[in-house]
């Protein structure tokens, strides 16, 4: 037993999650198969699945609830800390430009992700009927969610919902206003910090330290919660497979395909075009130069771990001056999450299809906006994209059970998607930095092919 | 150093004028629908943006203000002065309103026909608004409701009176505990309030555009024929407000402080412009605080004590408006108000405006309470609804001017300007 535990804790979390995911899908599949057989043999009485699932699903729901508990404070604290560390005055125009281009790339990524998601339409095959039969009660809930989902919001509503009493927004978990307030709060903190008035600066530092300490505490809490994730994944996948059987495989495949497709599109389509428009230099040679950090990111699945290599690449191969690279790349690792922006709309559309929520132009715009803004705060958050998924789903008006289904889906394939995402993030950081450098004459000398 | 304040003020003024012209054109050429659905939202967003800051700002600054007064007796003295000033000016405002309405009698000439037309034009929207104040809050209710059951919930609901109460108590308690332990807490909230003020700074950069959007929407939607029928009434209200602002506040400032009247009015002009275009004194609060502190030089302790309080409980303009409107409606219905009834108006309007503060459309609700207390038909409110918005804008200006003048007067008597 002791040995087993030691082995368990020595294995990486990602591997544990994958193993649990596979085990859960197999067990769930078995349950489903058994219940189908019972159905054929016309045996009256509850199937094994019906008897077991009520005892399993709480373990999954605990996980979802724990994540929900943490998502509001974490997004607030990490956004405030993030925004307050943006060097506005120190880097002046160049800093601002870098930030804007990061945001612009995230926007492109979110739009591309949404388009691909709409084209592939993940989950449209997962028929709602079977799902309703199996969990009779959810029928009304799904339609509730459909009703609660924004019905073609006019401009005014969209605008007005951005600004609210921050306490109200925090209490009701209304994410867009939280995000807006947190970003503005952080920026105002930054400006006060740079005001030069000694007393004020000292107070701001006190405030900043306090908020950062809160953020770190929340990060630690997420780490703990993620330790539970293998069990949560096991339970959630058993329930998902046990209820829907093999038909659930469809969404997995289509979401994975969509994300991979979108990220490939970003790396080989959008970034080169962007580079060409902005710098008028051969974009493919730039991409070629940065392949090492890209591969590294793909393998390590960590922007932070890749950061030294990407800074080195930026300075030595792309010949970006150190003063820009040493600030833009760490900044990018925190606020620029293009891969996540591609990936989130996939799950949003999947959720909409599964639960019959109608996506209007307004709600899609809202989706893109939420994705981009919330991605600013995801940097460095353990399990970051998972937190963002919560925000997106809550903004769409899904209820707890529905969120659990989608999160179960996301968790299982997250480790795989993560590789692509991290690669995309790193590429985005380097491409934007290079574009800024070329635009501001911060490139030392023209690099020569290879 | 160049003077960004003056620049900003000029810009806001330009925004206001251009907005008014744009609104008139929209009204003439019939694209007011466009203005309503595509321009107005930006104005409302601007207001919501400032309002977003209000709850944290009020709490943090009031707490710091209270804690920095440092000694309970001084706090008590300033508190009593502030309250006394607010109560006196409010009472004067109502009396002035009653006096004007009784002498000019704006409602006597109004024909039966005009009345029914006015009532018809707005009956739907007021119908629901008037029905809300079914029971009149008693004095006891008002007092009890000031104490929050759960302070965090007061923040969430944005209940200003409760937030103020809790902030005052917390501030007082902070002065009573040993300073090594209270200093970090005060510093923290001071930091928060710095951040909020900084946010207002950022937001004010878009003030000219926000004001443009707000004013053009108001002007575009405004039917001039209604204004014509209610011309006499509107003039009485506006004249009363102007008189009150010029006479009472000037007198107060002249008597108690060394500040010249011109400097005072010049200093709070940006806040007045925002109040005029937003029609909300609590949304203007951050701007008022900034003007009073930076331009008029009132120490921040008094500013952060008197103004949040004033924005919530001191509504001179609204009170004056209540007085005029109550008498006007009574005159339209041919009801003679006795002296006792008029006194009832004074008392009820003062209390009701304290108790219902913070609720949207507070002016109408308090007016309903006042009308009920003197037995005038409530649907009479419908008559004046047509010009409600524009008068609301004017009386907000007086409201915030009153708050600012109070801060100046209190600071002067403490010899601190």
CSV table of C-alpha atoms in Angstrom, one decimal, chain B residues 11-25 211-212 215-216:
chain,number,residue,atom,x,y,z
B,11,UNK,CA,-13.6,69.6,-23.1
B,12,UNK,CA,-16.5,68.5,-21.0
B,13,UNK,CA,-18.3,71.7,-21.7
B,14,UNK,CA,-17.7,71.4,-25.4
B,15,UNK,CA,-19.0,67.8,-25.2
B,16,UNK,CA,-22.1,69.1,-23.5
B,17,UNK,CA,-22.8,71.8,-26.1
B,18,UNK,CA,-22.0,69.7,-29.1
B,19,UNK,CA,-24.2,67.0,-27.6
B,20,UNK,CA,-27.1,69.4,-27.2
B,21,UNK,CA,-26.8,70.6,-30.8
B,22,UNK,CA,-26.6,67.0,-32.0
B,23,UNK,CA,-29.6,66.2,-30.0
B,24,UNK,CA,-31.6,69.1,-31.4
B,25,UNK,CA,-30.6,68.1,-34.9
B,211,UNK,CA,-21.4,63.8,-21.5
B,212,UNK,CA,-21.9,64.2,-25.3
B,215,UNK,CA,-26.9,65.0,-23.4
B,216,UNK,CA,-27.7,64.3,-27.0
